[in-house]
Amino acid sequence: MCGGDAAIVMTENSDDGPRTIQSVEKACAIIRALRELDGAGITELATHLDMSKGSVHTYLTTLKRNDLVTESGGRYQLGLSFLDFGEYVKRQNLVYQSAQDSLDEMATETGELARLVMREGAHGIYLAKAEGENAIETTVRPGQREYLHCTSQGKAILAHLPTSEVRRLIAEHGLPERTANTITEADELFDELEEIRSHGIAFSRSELTRGLRCVAAPIYGTDGTPIAAIGICGPTSRMQGDRFREEYPKIVRDKANVIEINMQMATKRHAETS
Amino acid sequence: MCGGDAAIVMTENSDDGPRTIQSVEKACAIIRALRELDGAGITELATHLDMSKGSVHTYLTTLKRNDLVTESGGRYQLGLSFLDFGEYVKRQNLVYQSAQDSLDEMATETGELARLVMREGAHGIYLAKAEGENAIETTVRPGQREYLHCTSQGKAILAHLPTSEVRRLIAEHGLPERTANTITEADELFDELEEIRSHGIAFSRSELTRGLRCVAAPIYGTDGTPIAAIGICGPTSRMQGDRFREEYPKIVRDKANVIEINMQMATKRHAETS
DNA sequence: ATATACGTTCGGGATGAACAAACGCCACGG
DNA sequence: CCGTGGCGTTTGTTCATCCCGAACGTATAT
């Protein structure tokens, strides 16, 4: 036998779940690092990620060949291809396609800011907005992620997910605190979700930004689970009384419904052509 | 000797240039395929890419863990993280930051569509636009790539690159034909570039879209090479006479200059703070 | 009920990724 | 002018890792 007894070595992915390609994980780590560092050199990345210089170099060459990173003068940065993919992902998204018109209408009818957020796991991802005449300016950027439990739109989604699913998300991600108003206790969250269900609408209470108030409603996918949410956001001063309690909730619910119908029609159309 | 004569095997990356990580190449291929196919199942991808099902599954699991793809009901799609990265890449881009205001001004002053294109290799990447009162609608989307030789903005960049570099690009990519008006002969291209240099401005001649005309000027980076271009685009009917030959070229050149200065100031500021 | 198609899991063997060290290059500074 | 340090790049070798193929479980359709 060549080599004598085979030493039983600790191969395999330790144990953390299903098999993964470690090279791809490393490539993803490099991409994330390039973002965090706003671009970097090879040595910098190597120390940051605890890899050998040679190895980092090979990875970067590969990513560069695939246009995911660019290099100039020894400095590597994320490439503009991401912009291309990002636009693609957005436009190909069914909710985005179906919501565009309704968002615009919401904005012009209310004069405020209308927003679309989509769920991905425990996060809500801000997809699109439409600005009314008096719309506030926000620093939120498309693609930005935020935990569902700390935005009104996120809570609108959570409220209509199965309780077991919500518990799973809490167990997995906890309830990270974002501002002093963030709900950090599970019981408190469930009370709030209960209230949202009874109203059919989620209100925010300045959880992320002081003085900002939102009215949000969920959008259901074809499978009956909430997959997104739309909302109207404005300053507390204008988001009050009847408008805040009756008018805007009605608008938001109506538009959410229109969007759902648009989505259903689009899926039907798609099924027919294939 | 363990194993007898070692069979000399053809390992290594065949020969095509520098070493790359093949797993990462495959991951990139999968990402591209998911885009082409607008999402796909595992078997579909496996046949499309000529890989084994098991292998594709492992890759997709890895990409899913890193939020680059999402899965629902056995159907895999590119994830919304790309939107996040795309926005990041855009906003972190120095040219984009410096050009925003100038673009808006160009649009309001002319009433037409103002555009910003950035170079990446042999391609121009459409980065941003500003719409004037009468701006035409285009189907071009941020992040979209087009060869430099078939847009006015691309030619504005080419004209001010070293001739050797232009030759290299032609040798590597050729001059693919996009419409009947595309320049496909190197000599013809060099004549046109010569003319652009003498005017200091690039005019389009409906190369990509019938009835569309542009006036474009390059934007130089700190190293003295053109790295981007801005342009005013409108219908041939309005892009005529003095406006087309004098007024708009002047505006475009001026704004390009402002953008260059903005960029220099930004880099200086950045250097100081570090 | 049977068959087909699909996603998933798993072992074993070949391939390829990682390391480390050396190299070339440039910019400083002695 | 040469030495020195920092950087990106290259390369040989070794061992881990990824790939294949085949089996399994499940859902859907005939």
Coordinates of C-alpha atoms in Angstrom, one line a residue, chain A residues 119 158 160-172 190 197:
Chain A
R119 CA -38.7 40.7 1.6
L158 CA -44.1 40.1 9.4
H160 CA -49.0 38.4 7.8
L161 CA -46.4 35.7 7.9
P162 CA -47.2 32.5 9.8
T163 CA -46.3 32.9 13.5
S164 CA -44.0 29.9 13.3
E165 CA -42.0 31.6 10.5
V166 CA -41.7 34.8 12.6
R167 CA -40.4 32.8 15.5
R168 CA -37.9 31.1 13.3
L169 CA -36.6 34.4 12.1
I170 CA -36.3 35.8 15.6
A171 CA -34.5 32.7 16.7
E172 CA -32.1 33.0 13.8
F190 CA -46.1 39.9 18.6
R197 CA -53.5 42.4 11.7

